[in-house]
Amino acid sequence: MMMDNYRSTESVLNTANSLISKNVNRMKKDLLPTLHVGERPIWHHAGNARDEAEWVAKKVLELEGSGVPPSDITILYRSHFVTRTFEEVFLKKEKS
C-alpha cells in the first residue's frame, strides 16, 4: 500500500501523524507502520532555533556516548528553515 512505512516504528509514526494533522492545508493521510511499537520519541520545546539545535546536539552526543549507533538516531524538525542552524551547531560540535 502507498501509506505503508517500512522504516519507522509505530511510536514515531503516531507522533509524526499527530503533528502533521495540525496542518489544516494538507490532504488527509496517515502513514501506517509495518514495524513494532518501539521507543517513544523525545519531544522538547525550545525558545528559539539555536537553543533547539543545541539541545538536540547534546542529546545526540549523549545517545552516541551510551552506545547508540548514529544510524539509529532520527531528528524530526518543525520547519526546513531550521536546518541551517542545525548544520552550524553540529559542525561546531564536531570540531570541538
Tab-separated table of C-alpha atoms in Angstrom:
chain	number	residue	atom	x	y	z
A	1	MET	CA	0.000	0.000	0.000
A	2	MET	CA	1.095	3.567	-0.602
A	3	MET	CA	0.727	4.541	3.068
A	4	ASP	CA	2.819	1.652	4.444
A	5	ASN	CA	6.038	2.831	6.062
A	6	TYR	CA	8.836	0.278	6.357
A	7	ARG	CA	11.410	2.418	8.202
A	8	SER	CA	9.734	3.985	11.235
A	9	THR	CA	8.173	2.363	14.273
A	10	GLU	CA	4.550	2.793	15.292
A	11	SER	CA	5.538	5.258	18.042
A	12	VAL	CA	7.437	7.502	15.623
A	13	LEU	CA	4.668	7.439	13.015
A	14	ASN	CA	1.960	8.143	15.586
A	15	THR	CA	3.929	11.204	16.691
A	16	ALA	CA	4.566	12.355	13.120
A	17	ASN	CA	0.941	11.784	12.072
A	18	SER	CA	-0.271	13.744	15.092
A	19	LEU	CA	1.996	16.706	14.331
A	20	ILE	CA	1.238	16.695	10.620
A	21	SER	CA	-2.518	16.526	11.256
A	22	LYS	CA	-2.328	20.043	12.729
A	23	ASN	CA	-1.664	21.401	9.220
A	24	VAL	CA	-5.160	22.296	8.026
A	25	ASN	CA	-3.983	22.805	4.415
A	26	ARG	CA	-2.874	19.233	3.803
A	27	MET	CA	-4.682	16.287	2.280
A	28	LYS	CA	-5.748	13.787	4.934
A	29	LYS	CA	-3.493	10.736	5.084
A	30	ASP	CA	-1.791	8.701	7.774
A	31	LEU	CA	1.350	6.645	7.319
A	32	LEU	CA	0.936	3.075	8.520
A	33	PRO	CA	3.795	1.330	10.340
A	34	THR	CA	4.990	-2.143	9.457
A	35	LEU	CA	7.403	-2.217	12.422
A	36	HIS	CA	6.576	-2.804	16.084
A	37	VAL	CA	5.842	-0.052	18.597
A	38	GLY	CA	9.448	0.828	19.525
A	39	GLU	CA	10.575	3.513	21.950
A	40	ARG	CA	8.599	6.726	22.298
A	41	PRO	CA	10.111	9.757	20.568
A	42	ILE	CA	11.548	12.523	22.746
A	43	TRP	CA	9.791	15.884	22.465
A	44	HIS	CA	11.378	19.171	23.548
A	45	HIS	CA	10.109	22.744	23.169
A	46	ALA	CA	12.940	25.272	22.853
A	47	GLY	CA	12.717	29.050	22.891
A	48	ASN	CA	14.430	29.523	19.535
A	49	ALA	CA	16.133	27.633	16.708
A	50	ARG	CA	19.647	27.921	18.205
A	51	ASP	CA	18.542	26.585	21.621
A	52	GLU	CA	16.660	23.811	19.861
A	53	ALA	CA	19.692	22.760	17.805
A	54	GLU	CA	21.992	22.938	20.855
A	55	TRP	CA	19.619	20.724	22.879
A	56	VAL	CA	19.339	18.203	20.041
A	57	ALA	CA	23.124	18.093	19.528
A	58	LYS	CA	23.608	17.456	23.256
A	59	LYS	CA	21.063	14.600	23.168
A	60	VAL	CA	22.674	13.070	20.075
A	61	LEU	CA	26.087	13.131	21.768
A	62	GLU	CA	24.564	11.527	24.893
A	63	LEU	CA	22.979	8.774	22.796
A	64	GLU	CA	26.197	8.106	20.897
A	65	GLY	CA	28.108	8.107	24.200
A	66	SER	CA	25.776	5.435	25.544
A	67	GLY	CA	26.452	3.206	22.535
A	68	VAL	CA	23.571	4.073	20.204
A	69	PRO	CA	24.800	3.953	16.596
A	70	PRO	CA	24.220	7.169	14.618
A	71	SER	CA	22.131	5.178	12.107
A	72	ASP	CA	19.564	4.604	14.880
A	73	ILE	CA	19.100	8.334	15.633
A	74	THR	CA	16.491	10.441	13.829
A	75	ILE	CA	15.695	14.126	14.188
A	76	LEU	CA	12.262	15.443	13.230
A	77	TYR	CA	12.350	19.210	12.843
A	78	ARG	CA	9.450	21.587	12.602
A	79	SER	CA	10.430	23.617	9.526
A	80	HIS	CA	13.021	23.355	6.801
A	81	PHE	CA	14.487	26.780	7.626
A	82	VAL	CA	15.976	25.466	10.904
A	83	THR	CA	18.268	23.041	9.082
A	84	ARG	CA	20.893	25.757	8.644
A	85	THR	CA	21.049	26.301	12.410
A	86	PHE	CA	21.294	22.551	12.989
A	87	GLU	CA	24.140	22.312	10.475
A	88	GLU	CA	26.054	25.141	12.160
A	89	VAL	CA	25.629	23.673	15.652
A	90	PHE	CA	26.559	20.127	14.617
A	91	LEU	CA	29.605	21.339	12.690
A	92	LYS	CA	30.725	23.300	15.771
A	93	LYS	CA	30.251	20.222	17.998
A	94	GLU	CA	32.163	18.065	15.519
A	95	LYS	CA	35.182	20.393	15.665
A	96	SER	CA	35.291	20.517	19.471
